[in-house]
Short mmCIF file of C-alpha atoms in Angstrom, two decimals:
data_model
loop_
_atom_site.label_atom_id
_atom_site.label_comp_id
_atom_site.label_asym_id
_atom_site.label_seq_id
_atom_site.Cartn_x
_atom_site.Cartn_y
_atom_site.Cartn_z
CA UNK R 1 -14.93 -25.80 21.32
CA UNK R 2 -16.34 -22.29 21.19
CA UNK R 3 -16.93 -20.52 24.47
CA UNK R 4 -20.34 -19.23 25.54
CA UNK R 5 -19.20 -15.69 24.75
CA UNK R 6 -18.05 -16.71 21.29
CA UNK R 7 -21.34 -18.44 20.60
CA UNK R 8 -23.14 -15.22 21.43
CA UNK R 9 -20.86 -13.01 19.32
CA UNK R 10 -20.85 -15.26 16.27
CA UNK R 11 -24.45 -16.49 16.47
CA UNK R 12 -25.31 -15.24 12.98
CA UNK R 13 -22.38 -17.22 11.59
CA UNK R 14 -23.39 -20.31 13.51
CA UNK R 15 -26.86 -20.14 11.99
CA UNK R 16 -25.39 -20.51 8.50
CA UNK R 17 -25.05 -24.20 7.55
CA UNK R 18 -22.08 -23.28 5.34
CA UNK R 19 -20.19 -22.04 8.43
CA UNK R 20 -21.59 -23.49 11.65
CA UNK R 21 -19.38 -24.25 14.62
CA UNK R 22 -16.76 -26.08 12.56
CA UNK R 23 -16.34 -23.08 10.29
CA UNK R 24 -16.19 -20.64 13.17
CA UNK R 25 -13.47 -22.74 14.76
CA UNK R 26 -11.52 -22.55 11.49
CA UNK R 27 -11.77 -18.77 11.65
CA UNK R 28 -10.70 -18.80 15.30
CA UNK R 29 -7.62 -20.88 14.50
CA UNK R 30 -6.67 -18.92 11.37
CA UNK R 31 -3.61 -16.69 11.18
CA UNK R 32 -3.93 -13.92 8.57
CA UNK R 33 -1.26 -11.41 7.59
CA UNK R 34 -2.63 -8.05 6.43
CA UNK R 35 0.00 -5.98 4.64
CA UNK R 36 -0.92 -2.31 4.77
CA UNK R 37 -3.16 -0.66 7.35
CA UNK R 38 -4.31 2.11 5.03
CA UNK R 39 -7.41 2.57 2.90
CA UNK R 40 -7.71 -1.13 2.00
CA UNK R 41 -6.25 -2.50 5.21
CA UNK R 42 -8.74 -0.70 7.48
CA UNK R 43 -11.92 -2.42 6.22
CA UNK R 44 -10.04 -5.70 5.80
CA UNK R 45 -8.95 -5.64 9.44
CA UNK R 46 -12.33 -4.42 10.64
CA UNK R 47 -14.31 -7.23 9.05
CA UNK R 48 -11.82 -10.02 9.67
CA UNK R 49 -11.71 -9.04 13.34
CA UNK R 50 -15.49 -8.87 13.62
CA UNK R 51 -15.76 -12.27 11.91
CA UNK R 52 -13.54 -13.84 14.56
CA UNK R 53 -10.27 -14.51 12.72
CA UNK R 54 -8.08 -15.61 15.62
CA UNK R 55 -4.78 -13.89 14.79
CA UNK R 56 -4.21 -10.84 12.62
CA UNK R 57 -0.69 -9.72 11.73
CA UNK R 58 -0.61 -6.03 10.78
CA UNK R 59 2.28 -4.80 8.63
CA UNK R 60 2.68 -1.04 8.11
CA UNK R 61 5.62 1.31 8.59
CA UNK R 62 3.73 4.62 8.24
CA UNK R 63 2.20 6.98 10.76
CA UNK R 64 -1.35 8.29 10.71
CA UNK R 65 -1.59 11.56 8.78
CA UNK R 66 -4.49 13.99 8.60
CA UNK R 67 -5.05 13.22 4.90
CA UNK R 68 -5.57 9.53 5.81
CA UNK R 69 -8.78 10.24 7.72
CA UNK R 70 -10.79 10.74 4.52
CA UNK R 71 -10.73 7.00 3.80
CA UNK R 72 -8.83 5.08 6.51
CA UNK R 73 -11.81 4.42 8.74
CA UNK R 74 -10.05 2.82 11.73
CA UNK R 75 -8.34 6.12 12.56
CA UNK R 76 -9.47 9.45 13.97
CA UNK R 77 -7.86 12.77 14.94
CA UNK R 78 -6.59 11.29 18.22
CA UNK R 79 -4.44 8.84 16.22
CA UNK R 80 -2.52 11.49 14.26
CA UNK R 81 1.22 10.88 14.40
CA UNK R 82 0.78 7.36 15.79
CA UNK R 83 2.19 4.29 14.02
CA UNK R 84 -0.57 2.90 11.82
CA UNK R 85 0.04 -0.71 12.79
CA UNK R 86 -0.32 0.15 16.49
CA UNK R 87 -3.37 2.35 15.98
CA UNK R 88 -5.00 -0.32 13.83
CA UNK R 89 -4.33 -2.98 16.48
CA UNK R 90 -6.01 -0.81 19.11
CA UNK R 91 -9.03 -0.41 16.83
CA UNK R 92 -9.19 -4.18 16.27
CA UNK R 93 -9.23 -4.73 20.02
CA UNK R 94 -12.16 -2.33 20.37
CA UNK R 95 -14.04 -4.25 17.67
CA UNK R 96 -13.27 -7.71 19.03
CA UNK R 97 -11.13 -8.21 22.16
CA UNK R 98 -11.01 -11.95 21.45
CA UNK R 99 -8.81 -11.43 18.39
CA UNK R 100 -5.05 -11.54 18.88
CA UNK R 101 -3.06 -8.94 16.95
CA UNK R 102 0.62 -9.02 16.04
CA UNK R 103 1.91 -5.50 15.38
CA UNK R 104 4.63 -5.31 12.74
CA UNK R 105 5.59 -1.65 12.30
CA UNK R 106 7.77 -2.23 9.27
CA UNK R 107 7.68 -2.48 5.51
CA UNK R 108 7.61 -5.87 3.85
CA UNK R 109 11.09 -6.25 2.36
CA UNK R 110 13.20 -8.95 0.79
CA UNK R 111 15.00 -9.19 4.13
CA UNK R 112 11.94 -9.93 6.27
CA UNK R 113 9.24 -11.25 3.94
CA UNK R 114 10.13 -14.92 4.45
CA UNK R 115 9.69 -14.64 8.20
CA UNK R 116 6.48 -12.64 7.79
CA UNK R 117 4.69 -14.87 5.30
CA UNK R 118 5.82 -18.23 6.67
CA UNK R 119 4.12 -17.58 10.03
CA UNK R 120 0.64 -17.10 8.57
CA UNK R 121 -1.92 -19.18 6.71
CA UNK R 122 -3.10 -16.47 4.34
CA UNK R 123 -1.83 -13.07 3.14
CA UNK R 124 -4.13 -10.15 2.32
CA UNK R 125 -2.38 -7.42 0.34
CA UNK R 126 -3.55 -3.88 1.06
CA UNK R 127 -0.33 -2.23 -0.10
CA UNK R 128 -0.17 0.66 -2.55
CA UNK R 129 2.90 -0.10 -4.64
CA UNK R 130 4.00 -2.64 -7.22
CA UNK R 131 7.30 -3.79 -5.65
CA UNK R 132 5.41 -4.96 -2.54
CA UNK R 133 2.81 -6.74 -4.66
CA UNK R 134 5.45 -8.70 -6.57
CA UNK R 135 7.39 -9.40 -3.37
CA UNK R 136 4.31 -10.78 -1.59
CA UNK R 137 3.32 -12.86 -4.59
CA UNK R 138 6.74 -14.48 -4.82
CA UNK R 139 6.83 -15.10 -1.07
CA UNK R 140 3.37 -16.71 -1.18
CA UNK R 141 4.56 -18.98 -3.99
CA UNK R 142 7.65 -19.89 -1.96
CA UNK R 143 5.57 -20.85 1.08
CA UNK R 144 2.43 -21.99 -0.76
CA UNK R 145 0.17 -19.38 0.79
CA UNK R 146 -2.96 -17.93 -0.84
CA UNK R 147 -2.76 -14.20 -1.60
CA UNK R 148 -5.87 -11.99 -1.58
CA UNK R 149 -4.95 -8.94 -3.63
CA UNK R 150 -6.71 -5.60 -4.03
CA UNK R 151 -5.89 -2.33 -5.75
CA UNK R 152 -7.58 1.05 -6.20
CA UNK R 153 -7.13 4.02 -8.50
CA UNK R 154 -9.25 7.20 -8.47
CA UNK R 155 -12.76 5.70 -8.82
CA UNK R 156 -11.86 2.13 -9.80
CA UNK R 157 -10.88 -0.96 -7.88
CA UNK R 158 -10.03 -4.61 -8.46
CA UNK R 159 -9.72 -7.80 -6.42
CA UNK R 160 -8.39 -11.30 -7.11
CA UNK R 161 -7.05 -14.30 -5.21
CA UNK R 162 -3.70 -15.66 -6.30
CA UNK R 163 -1.84 -18.91 -5.64
CA UNK R 164 -4.99 -20.62 -4.38
CA UNK R 165 -5.05 -24.40 -4.68
CA UNK R 166 -2.72 -24.42 -7.66
CA UNK R 167 -4.44 -21.50 -9.38
CA UNK R 168 -2.77 -18.56 -11.18
CA UNK R 169 -0.41 -16.19 -9.39
CA UNK R 170 -0.11 -12.41 -9.60
CA UNK R 171 2.63 -12.83 -12.21
CA UNK R 172 0.30 -14.89 -14.38
CA UNK R 173 -1.88 -11.81 -14.71
CA UNK R 174 0.86 -9.17 -14.58
CA UNK R 175 4.16 -10.76 -15.72
CA UNK R 176 6.19 -7.53 -15.63
CA UNK R 177 6.12 -4.55 -13.24
CA UNK R 178 5.24 -1.22 -14.82
CA UNK R 179 7.88 1.44 -15.28
CA UNK R 180 8.14 4.27 -12.77
CA UNK R 181 6.40 6.60 -15.21
CA UNK R 182 3.51 4.17 -15.68
CA UNK R 183 2.92 3.42 -12.00
CA UNK R 184 -0.08 5.40 -10.68
CA UNK R 185 0.38 7.47 -7.55
CA UNK R 186 -2.57 8.30 -5.28
CA UNK R 187 -0.64 11.22 -3.77
CA UNK R 188 -0.87 12.88 -7.17
CA UNK R 189 -4.23 11.64 -8.45
CA UNK R 190 -6.38 11.21 -5.35
CA UNK R 191 -8.98 8.55 -4.60
CA UNK R 192 -12.68 8.55 -3.75
CA UNK R 193 -12.81 8.05 0.01
CA UNK R 194 -15.42 5.29 0.00
CA UNK R 195 -13.72 3.23 -2.75
CA UNK R 196 -11.15 1.44 -0.53
CA UNK R 197 -14.01 0.52 1.79
CA UNK R 198 -15.79 -1.28 -1.02
CA UNK R 199 -12.67 -2.98 -2.35
CA UNK R 200 -11.27 -3.83 1.09
CA UNK R 201 -14.59 -5.37 2.09
CA UNK R 202 -14.47 -7.51 -1.04
CA UNK R 203 -10.97 -8.63 -0.04
CA UNK R 204 -12.18 -9.52 3.45
CA UNK R 205 -14.99 -11.54 1.87
CA UNK R 206 -12.54 -13.52 -0.24
CA UNK R 207 -10.26 -14.09 2.75
CA UNK R 208 -13.16 -15.55 4.75
CA UNK R 209 -14.16 -17.78 1.82
CA UNK R 210 -10.59 -19.09 1.55
CA UNK R 211 -10.42 -19.86 5.27
CA UNK R 212 -13.86 -21.45 5.37
CA UNK R 213 -13.53 -23.29 2.06
CA UNK R 214 -16.91 -22.06 0.82
CA UNK R 215 -18.23 -20.45 -2.33
CA UNK R 216 -16.36 -19.71 -5.55
CA UNK R 217 -13.08 -18.00 -4.70
CA UNK R 218 -11.82 -15.32 -7.13
CA UNK R 219 -8.99 -17.55 -8.30
CA UNK R 220 -8.24 -17.07 -11.98
CA UNK R 221 -10.70 -14.18 -12.04
CA UNK R 222 -10.15 -10.44 -11.64
CA UNK R 223 -13.16 -8.57 -10.25
CA UNK R 224 -13.27 -4.94 -11.37
CA UNK R 225 -15.48 -2.17 -10.02
CA UNK R 226 -16.21 1.35 -11.29
CA UNK R 227 -17.67 3.60 -8.59
CA UNK R 228 -18.81 6.26 -11.08
CA UNK R 229 -21.06 3.88 -12.99
CA UNK R 230 -21.40 1.19 -10.30
CA UNK R 231 -20.69 -1.36 -12.97
CA UNK R 232 -18.67 -4.48 -12.31
CA UNK R 233 -17.06 -6.97 -14.62
CA UNK R 234 -14.97 -10.06 -14.10
CA UNK R 235 -11.98 -10.92 -16.26
CA UNK R 236 -10.88 -14.56 -16.44
CA UNK R 237 -7.19 -15.39 -16.76
CA UNK R 238 -5.21 -18.61 -16.87
CA UNK R 239 -2.24 -19.98 -15.00
CA UNK R 240 1.04 -19.53 -16.87
CA UNK R 241 3.39 -22.27 -15.66
CA UNK R 242 6.57 -20.28 -16.34
CA UNK R 243 5.23 -17.28 -14.39
CA UNK R 244 3.59 -19.32 -11.65
CA UNK R 245 6.93 -21.01 -10.91
CA UNK R 246 8.67 -17.74 -10.02
CA UNK R 247 9.40 -17.45 -6.30
CA UNK R 248 11.77 -15.60 -3.98
CA UNK R 249 14.70 -17.76 -5.06
CA UNK R 250 14.17 -17.42 -8.80
CA UNK R 251 12.75 -13.91 -9.23
CA UNK R 252 14.67 -10.92 -10.55
CA UNK R 253 15.13 -8.88 -7.37
CA UNK R 254 14.94 -5.70 -9.43
CA UNK R 255 11.19 -6.29 -9.41
CA UNK R 256 11.28 -5.46 -5.70
CA UNK R 257 13.33 -2.29 -6.08
CA UNK R 258 11.50 0.90 -5.18
CA UNK R 259 10.06 1.98 -8.51
CA UNK R 260 10.28 5.52 -7.24
CA UNK R 261 13.97 5.61 -6.57
CA UNK R 262 16.25 3.39 -8.62
CA UNK R 263 19.54 5.21 -9.17
CA UNK R 264 18.29 8.36 -7.47
CA UNK R 265 20.56 10.38 -5.18
CA UNK R 266 18.88 11.96 -2.18
CA UNK R 267 19.30 14.78 0.31
CA UNK R 268 17.88 14.99 3.83
CA UNK R 269 15.89 17.96 5.10
CA UNK R 270 18.68 18.75 7.56
CA UNK R 271 21.21 18.89 4.73
CA UNK R 272 18.89 21.07 2.67
CA UNK R 273 18.49 23.45 5.61
CA UNK R 274 22.24 23.87 5.76
CA UNK R 275 22.54 24.47 2.03
CA UNK R 276 19.74 27.04 2.02
CA UNK R 277 21.49 28.96 4.77
CA UNK R 278 24.79 28.90 2.88
CA UNK R 279 25.79 31.38 0.26
CA UNK R 280 25.07 28.91 -2.55
CA UNK R 281 21.55 27.49 -2.14
CA UNK R 282 20.33 24.85 -4.61
CA UNK R 283 17.57 25.32 -7.16
CA UNK R 284 14.29 24.01 -5.66
CA UNK R 285 11.91 22.16 -7.94
CA UNK R 286 8.37 21.31 -6.75
CA UNK R 287 6.81 18.53 -8.85
CA UNK R 288 3.42 18.45 -7.16
CA UNK R 289 0.19 19.71 -8.69
CA UNK R 290 -0.66 23.46 -8.74
CA UNK R 291 -3.28 23.19 -5.98
CA UNK R 292 -0.72 21.52 -3.70
CA UNK R 293 1.87 24.18 -4.46
CA UNK R 294 -0.66 26.92 -3.73
CA UNK R 295 -1.41 25.37 -0.33
CA UNK R 296 2.24 25.68 0.68
CA UNK R 297 5.72 25.24 -0.77
CA UNK R 298 9.38 25.71 0.04
CA UNK R 299 10.55 29.34 -0.24
CA UNK R 300 11.65 30.20 -3.76
CA UNK R 301 10.65 26.83 -5.24
CA UNK R 302 9.73 26.55 -8.91
CA UNK R 303 6.62 24.56 -9.79
CA UNK R 304 6.89 21.94 -12.53
CA UNK R 305 4.32 19.14 -12.05
CA UNK R 306 5.43 15.57 -12.63
CA UNK R 307 2.65 15.24 -15.20
CA UNK R 308 4.24 17.91 -17.42
CA UNK R 309 7.98 17.59 -16.85
CA UNK R 310 8.86 17.67 -20.52
CA UNK R 311 7.22 21.10 -20.92
CA UNK R 312 9.59 22.81 -18.51
CA UNK R 313 12.77 20.75 -18.52
CA UNK R 314 14.53 23.34 -20.71
CA UNK R 315 14.21 25.92 -17.93
CA UNK R 316 16.09 23.81 -15.37
CA UNK R 317 19.75 24.48 -14.51
CA UNK R 318 22.13 21.97 -16.06
CA UNK R 319 25.12 22.50 -13.74
CA UNK R 320 23.79 24.08 -10.55
CA UNK R 321 22.40 21.55 -7.99
CA UNK R 322 18.65 20.98 -8.23
CA UNK R 323 16.70 19.62 -5.25
CA UNK R 324 13.44 18.01 -6.33
CA UNK R 325 10.63 17.53 -3.86
CA UNK R 326 6.95 16.54 -3.56
CA UNK R 327 4.69 15.63 -0.67
CA UNK R 328 6.47 12.51 0.59
CA UNK R 329 9.43 11.93 -1.75
CA UNK R 330 7.89 9.36 -4.07
CA UNK R 331 6.77 11.53 -6.97
CA UNK R 332 9.96 13.55 -6.78
CA UNK R 333 12.02 10.35 -7.01
CA UNK R 334 10.04 9.45 -10.12
CA UNK R 335 10.74 12.92 -11.51
CA UNK R 336 14.47 12.60 -10.83
CA UNK R 337 14.59 9.21 -12.51
CA UNK R 338 12.77 10.51 -15.57
CA UNK R 339 14.89 13.65 -15.83
CA UNK R 340 18.04 11.53 -15.59
CA UNK R 341 17.05 8.79 -18.03
CA UNK R 342 15.03 10.80 -20.56
CA UNK R 343 16.84 14.16 -20.51
CA UNK R 344 20.31 13.29 -19.27
CA UNK R 345 20.41 15.60 -16.23
CA UNK R 346 23.02 14.67 -13.64
CA UNK R 347 22.69 17.47 -11.08
CA UNK R 348 19.54 16.27 -9.30
CA UNK R 349 18.85 15.36 -5.68
CA UNK R 350 15.60 13.97 -4.27
CA UNK R 351 14.41 15.42 -0.95
CA UNK R 352 13.92 12.49 1.44
CA UNK R 353 10.47 12.58 2.99
CA UNK R 354 9.36 15.52 0.86
CA UNK R 355 7.58 18.53 2.24
CA UNK R 356 6.09 16.40 5.03
CA UNK R 357 9.59 15.84 6.45
CA UNK R 358 10.40 19.51 5.95
CA UNK R 359 7.29 20.59 7.88
CA UNK R 360 8.09 18.11 10.64
CA UNK R 361 11.55 19.54 11.24
CA UNK R 362 10.18 23.10 11.02
CA UNK R 363 7.55 22.22 13.63
CA UNK R 364 10.21 20.72 15.92
CA UNK R 365 12.31 23.87 15.69
CA UNK R 366 9.31 26.05 16.55
CA UNK R 367 8.58 23.98 19.65
CA UNK R 368 12.19 24.30 20.79
CA UNK R 369 12.27 28.06 20.22
#
């Protein structure tokens, strides 16, 4: 039974015949795993908590950065540097102290995804990369869990529900992962701050419908939204038995490999510091956009944006070591992979953590000085 306090909090739900007390109890007993506490994860967590979902698992390995505040609405300046999963759990408690949170400050990986997914009734994917999307899909197939999926890019977003009551899976719609060059990167392209709020709220809506068993769930349908025109359209797609059968035991694990780092050698910021202080420093290649380079770059670095690598590849050293970097290490790993596979360069190293890691170690040294 619901408590007196719960009846007061959820009164507007109880007044809906489609929900009522039985539906609210289903929400209270539900266990939902939210993967990603970023732009999509924040509104998802906010609305699922307010709706009274009993247990929310929060998976995220990142820390809150200043650039997150433009769209990740659970966080503020006081959360900077804090683990996102922990900060998000604190925000959930402020919204609804009756909701239990399980903080999982990690990435979803092939090593832990079985334990993660098997403990929950429903998975909501707020991640920002294709390997995680395929991994979660295959895990949900393995454990027969519905998957509420969302994605955003610049001004556009999309939502669908996969593996719901025998419906199509993510692989039915997208059988093959894109190549590293094809995969969009929000670090490089940006995103309208309000967009993840709209898409994440749509995901929360679908999650509630799945739990409550009401309405027409977006199974076999892909809802697409354009913020610039405010137009929406829905694409229907069918279940493909050969794709829908793929699970963790039968999938090609290369689909889970980091698309931004297959076959890429790396260098840490500490190692780069040592090399720069030696008599033979490496060539530094910045593959960010010009406005990012202008805001700050490593001393002596050459700018060659990822979007125009082919235009400047002839100017790069062929024998001397080249350290490639970007903001966080993802775009630079893509650049290294492209330069290796398309142009045959073998003298490249990717800077782990990018300029963010470099600035962190520089800041630590200043504090110690």
